[in-house]
């Protein structure tokens, strides 16, 4: 495929969405064709799934395994409908969250079997891995101070221990793939972070 695929990851209020948007904007201004997208909810089917798993629009509770299958169904459709066609057309795709979210939140966070999750992701994405993944990290205190970890949705209301496991899970994923992951300190200024990200992306494309 001739395009480039960049993903942004991190816990709530890390600033990843802002950085993903800034990168998209910068590349667009530089004349690149950019597709800026997100998970869950990057397709019409995904929006319906997001209403179920994030906004809690279900009757009763969703079990952890059903939840991970819904996130993965969202991703499968997203790759098929949006990401792969854009990459095949030579575009730059920037996604706010991708399969590392499932590994961090459902694998490390909710302690679902990582081997099962990895093979599920490979199947659902047809083995499509990002060229680079920007992990925008903030500690739990910073996230909370920015209004995170206390939302009313199903996933963002949870015990601190869960968020510690998710954050540490991201670190573990980054350690396993140091060439793909770029770890950033989300407490740095918006401008400094954006500059660092462009220093990585600029020479690649
Ligand atoms: P967002 O706030 O970045 O839009 O993400 C929505 C929530 O969904 C967030 O709490 C993280 C969670 N999530 C998972 O738990 N697993 C996943 O695979 C994805 C994509 C998101």
GROMACS .gro file of C-alpha atoms and ligand atoms in nm:
model
  226
    1UNK     CA    1   0.000   0.000   0.000
    2UNK     CA    2   0.132   0.340  -0.091
    3UNK     CA    3  -0.013   0.556   0.190
    4UNK     CA    4   0.098   0.607   0.549
    5UNK     CA    5  -0.088   0.504   0.861
    6UNK     CA    6  -0.039   0.686   1.193
    7UNK     CA    7  -0.227   0.614   1.515
    8UNK     CA    8  -0.262   0.802   1.843
    9UNK     CA    9  -0.307   0.631   2.177
   10UNK     CA   10  -0.332   0.722   2.543
   11UNK     CA   11  -0.564   0.737   2.841
   12UNK     CA   12  -0.845   0.989   2.868
   13UNK     CA   13  -0.739   1.357   2.853
   14UNK     CA   14  -0.385   1.280   2.744
   15UNK     CA   15  -0.418   1.532   2.462
   16UNK     CA   16  -0.390   1.265   2.190
   17UNK     CA   17  -0.696   1.386   1.998
   18UNK     CA   18  -0.563   1.742   1.980
   19UNK     CA   19  -0.226   1.614   1.858
   20UNK     CA   20  -0.388   1.389   1.600
   21UNK     CA   21  -0.590   1.686   1.471
   22UNK     CA   22  -0.284   1.912   1.463
   23UNK     CA   23  -0.089   1.657   1.261
   24UNK     CA   24  -0.378   1.613   1.017
   25UNK     CA   25  -0.404   1.988   0.977
   26UNK     CA   26  -0.031   2.030   0.924
   27UNK     CA   27  -0.012   1.756   0.661
   28UNK     CA   28  -0.318   1.892   0.487
   29UNK     CA   29  -0.159   2.237   0.469
   30UNK     CA   30   0.156   2.075   0.330
   31UNK     CA   31  -0.056   1.946   0.042
   32UNK     CA   32  -0.104   1.583   0.149
   33UNK     CA   33  -0.435   1.405   0.117
   34UNK     CA   34  -0.523   1.318   0.475
   35UNK     CA   35  -0.798   1.105   0.625
   36UNK     CA   36  -0.851   1.185   0.990
   37UNK     CA   37  -1.060   0.924   1.167
   38UNK     CA   38  -1.124   0.765   1.506
   39UNK     CA   39  -1.231   0.452   1.695
   40UNK     CA   40  -1.484   0.356   1.796
   41UNK     CA   41  -1.717   0.530   1.554
   42UNK     CA   42  -1.526   0.594   1.231
   43UNK     CA   43  -1.807   0.447   1.016
   44UNK     CA   44  -2.190   0.448   1.038
   45UNK     CA   45  -2.179   0.093   1.180
   46UNK     CA   46  -1.908   0.208   1.420
   47UNK     CA   47  -2.123   0.497   1.539
   48UNK     CA   48  -2.397   0.251   1.633
   49UNK     CA   49  -2.139   0.039   1.816
   50UNK     CA   50  -1.999   0.347   1.994
   51UNK     CA   51  -2.348   0.429   2.121
   52UNK     CA   52  -2.361   0.081   2.274
   53UNK     CA   53  -2.015   0.041   2.424
   54UNK     CA   54  -1.913   0.397   2.510
   55UNK     CA   55  -2.237   0.584   2.565
   56UNK     CA   56  -2.401   0.287   2.740
   57UNK     CA   57  -2.716   0.280   2.525
   58UNK     CA   58  -2.796  -0.080   2.606
   59UNK     CA   59  -3.047  -0.251   2.824
   60UNK     CA   60  -2.834  -0.383   3.106
   61UNK     CA   61  -2.464  -0.455   3.130
   62UNK     CA   62  -2.235  -0.576   2.849
   63UNK     CA   63  -1.999  -0.856   2.948
   64UNK     CA   64  -1.627  -0.798   2.888
   65UNK     CA   65  -1.600  -1.049   2.603
   66UNK     CA   66  -1.903  -0.907   2.421
   67UNK     CA   67  -1.756  -0.560   2.463
   68UNK     CA   68  -1.424  -0.655   2.307
   69UNK     CA   69  -1.601  -0.820   2.016
   70UNK     CA   70  -1.798  -0.500   1.957
   71UNK     CA   71  -1.482  -0.284   1.962
   72UNK     CA   72  -1.324  -0.531   1.721
   73UNK     CA   73  -1.627  -0.533   1.491
   74UNK     CA   74  -1.604  -0.153   1.480
   75UNK     CA   75  -1.235  -0.181   1.383
   76UNK     CA   76  -1.292  -0.449   1.121
   77UNK     CA   77  -1.551  -0.233   0.945
   78UNK     CA   78  -1.330   0.075   0.987
   79UNK     CA   79  -1.034  -0.093   0.816
   80UNK     CA   80  -1.250  -0.230   0.536
   81UNK     CA   81  -1.458   0.085   0.473
   82UNK     CA   82  -1.218   0.372   0.550
   83UNK     CA   83  -0.855   0.291   0.632
   84UNK     CA   84  -0.750   0.036   0.370
   85UNK     CA   85  -0.912   0.213   0.073
   86UNK     CA   86  -0.746   0.541   0.176
   87UNK     CA   87  -0.404   0.378   0.211
   88UNK     CA   88  -0.446   0.206  -0.123
   89UNK     CA   89  -0.520   0.546  -0.275
   90UNK     CA   90  -0.190   0.677  -0.134
   91UNK     CA   91  -0.345   0.894   0.138
   92UNK     CA   92  -0.218   0.956   0.489
   93UNK     CA   93  -0.451   0.802   0.747
   94UNK     CA   94  -0.447   0.932   1.103
   95UNK     CA   95  -0.659   0.740   1.350
   96UNK     CA   96  -0.740   0.852   1.702
   97UNK     CA   97  -0.715   0.502   1.863
   98UNK     CA   98  -0.665   0.163   1.694
   99UNK     CA   99  -0.595  -0.192   1.809
  100UNK     CA  100  -0.353  -0.088   2.086
  101UNK     CA  101  -0.657   0.058   2.267
  102UNK     CA  102  -0.811  -0.288   2.280
  103UNK     CA  103  -0.488  -0.446   2.402
  104UNK     CA  104  -0.438  -0.177   2.668
  105UNK     CA  105  -0.799  -0.136   2.789
  106UNK     CA  106  -0.945  -0.485   2.747
  107UNK     CA  107  -0.620  -0.686   2.766
  108UNK     CA  108  -0.414  -0.518   3.036
  109UNK     CA  109  -0.703  -0.321   3.189
  110UNK     CA  110  -0.982  -0.578   3.204
  111UNK     CA  111  -0.737  -0.870   3.195
  112UNK     CA  112  -0.881  -1.053   2.897
  113UNK     CA  113  -0.649  -1.307   2.739
  114UNK     CA  114  -0.387  -1.115   2.540
  115UNK     CA  115  -0.310  -1.401   2.302
  116UNK     CA  116  -0.677  -1.423   2.208
  117UNK     CA  117  -0.700  -1.045   2.165
  118UNK     CA  118  -0.390  -1.026   1.945
  119UNK     CA  119  -0.515  -1.299   1.711
  120UNK     CA  120  -0.858  -1.137   1.702
  121UNK     CA  121  -0.702  -0.805   1.601
  122UNK     CA  122  -0.492  -0.969   1.329
  123UNK     CA  123  -0.802  -1.133   1.182
  124UNK     CA  124  -1.017  -0.821   1.208
  125UNK     CA  125  -0.760  -0.589   1.050
  126UNK     CA  126  -0.618  -0.835   0.797
  127UNK     CA  127  -0.282  -0.780   0.965
  128UNK     CA  128  -0.281  -0.403   0.906
  129UNK     CA  129  -0.038  -0.239   1.150
  130UNK     CA  130   0.027   0.134   1.180
  131UNK     CA  131   0.356   0.274   1.044
  132UNK     CA  132   0.398   0.470   1.368
  133UNK     CA  133   0.194   0.493   1.688
  134UNK     CA  134   0.218   0.803   1.905
  135UNK     CA  135   0.157   0.721   2.270
  136UNK     CA  136   0.068   1.043   2.447
  137UNK     CA  137   0.117   0.961   2.812
  138UNK     CA  138  -0.013   1.143   3.118
  139UNK     CA  139  -0.028   1.021   3.476
  140UNK     CA  140  -0.364   0.964   3.641
  141UNK     CA  141  -0.342   1.285   3.842
  142UNK     CA  142  -0.293   1.494   3.528
  143UNK     CA  143  -0.578   1.315   3.354
  144UNK     CA  144  -0.806   1.381   3.650
  145UNK     CA  145  -0.699   1.744   3.679
  146UNK     CA  146  -0.801   1.787   3.314
  147UNK     CA  147  -1.144   1.641   3.390
  148UNK     CA  148  -1.072   1.283   3.290
  149UNK     CA  149  -1.142   0.947   3.456
  150UNK     CA  150  -1.472   1.068   3.594
  151UNK     CA  151  -1.699   1.087   3.291
  152UNK     CA  152  -2.040   0.934   3.292
  153UNK     CA  153  -1.973   0.680   3.019
  154UNK     CA  154  -1.932   0.312   3.093
  155UNK     CA  155  -1.556   0.294   3.033
  156UNK     CA  156  -1.435   0.613   3.187
  157UNK     CA  157  -1.595   0.553   3.523
  158UNK     CA  158  -1.374   0.298   3.684
  159UNK     CA  159  -1.146   0.234   3.973
  160UNK     CA  160  -0.803   0.392   3.962
  161UNK     CA  161  -0.640   0.049   3.962
  162UNK     CA  162  -0.797  -0.018   3.623
  163UNK     CA  163  -0.644   0.301   3.479
  164UNK     CA  164  -0.306   0.219   3.625
  165UNK     CA  165  -0.317  -0.118   3.451
  166UNK     CA  166  -0.421   0.048   3.124
  167UNK     CA  167  -0.140   0.303   3.144
  168UNK     CA  168   0.116   0.035   3.231
  169UNK     CA  169  -0.028  -0.179   2.952
  170UNK     CA  170   0.052   0.095   2.703
  171UNK     CA  171   0.408   0.107   2.836
  172UNK     CA  172   0.437  -0.271   2.792
  173UNK     CA  173   0.309  -0.251   2.435
  174UNK     CA  174   0.554   0.030   2.355
  175UNK     CA  175   0.841  -0.168   2.500
  176UNK     CA  176   0.758  -0.467   2.281
  177UNK     CA  177   0.763  -0.258   1.962
  178UNK     CA  178   1.009   0.027   2.010
  179UNK     CA  179   1.035   0.094   1.636
  180UNK     CA  180   0.662   0.152   1.595
  181UNK     CA  181   0.586   0.340   1.917
  182UNK     CA  182   0.688   0.699   1.982
  183UNK     CA  183   0.631   0.779   2.350
  184UNK     CA  184   0.551   1.138   2.437
  185UNK     CA  185   0.503   1.321   2.764
  186UNK     CA  186   0.150   1.464   2.744
  187UNK     CA  187   0.234   1.728   3.005
  188UNK     CA  188   0.455   1.908   2.752
  189UNK     CA  189   0.307   2.206   2.573
  190UNK     CA  190   0.079   2.149   2.277
  191UNK     CA  191   0.333   2.320   2.049
  192UNK     CA  192   0.630   2.117   2.172
  193UNK     CA  193   0.444   1.790   2.126
  194UNK     CA  194   0.322   1.883   1.782
  195UNK     CA  195   0.678   1.976   1.679
  196UNK     CA  196   0.817   1.641   1.800
  197UNK     CA  197   0.547   1.448   1.616
  198UNK     CA  198   0.616   1.634   1.294
  199UNK     CA  199   0.988   1.567   1.332
  200UNK     CA  200   0.902   1.196   1.310
  201UNK     CA  201   0.638   1.215   1.039
  202UNK     CA  202   0.794   1.483   0.817
  203UNK     CA  203   1.097   1.282   0.698
  204UNK     CA  204   0.885   0.969   0.644
  205UNK     CA  205   0.642   1.107   0.391
  206LIG     P1  206  -1.233   0.815   2.321
  206LIG     O1  207  -1.269   0.884   2.448
  206LIG     O2  208  -1.090   0.827   2.283
  206LIG     O3  209  -1.327   0.849   2.210
  206LIG     O4  210  -1.253   0.656   2.348
  206LIG     C1  211  -1.371   0.604   2.393
  206LIG     C2  212  -1.352   0.506   2.504
  206LIG     O5  213  -1.343   0.373   2.451
  206LIG     C3  214  -1.226   0.526   2.588
  206LIG     O6  215  -1.263   0.516   2.725
  206LIG     C4  216  -1.137   0.410   2.549
  206LIG     C5  217  -1.236   0.304   2.510
  206LIG     N1  218  -1.186   0.203   2.415
  206LIG     C6  219  -1.164   0.072   2.461
  206LIG     O7  220  -1.183   0.043   2.579
  206LIG     N2  221  -1.122  -0.021   2.371
  206LIG     C7  222  -1.103   0.007   2.239
  206LIG     O8  223  -1.064  -0.082   2.162
  206LIG     C8  224  -1.126   0.143   2.194
  206LIG     C9  225  -1.104   0.178   2.050
  206LIG    C10  226  -1.168   0.236   2.285
   0.00000   0.00000   0.00000
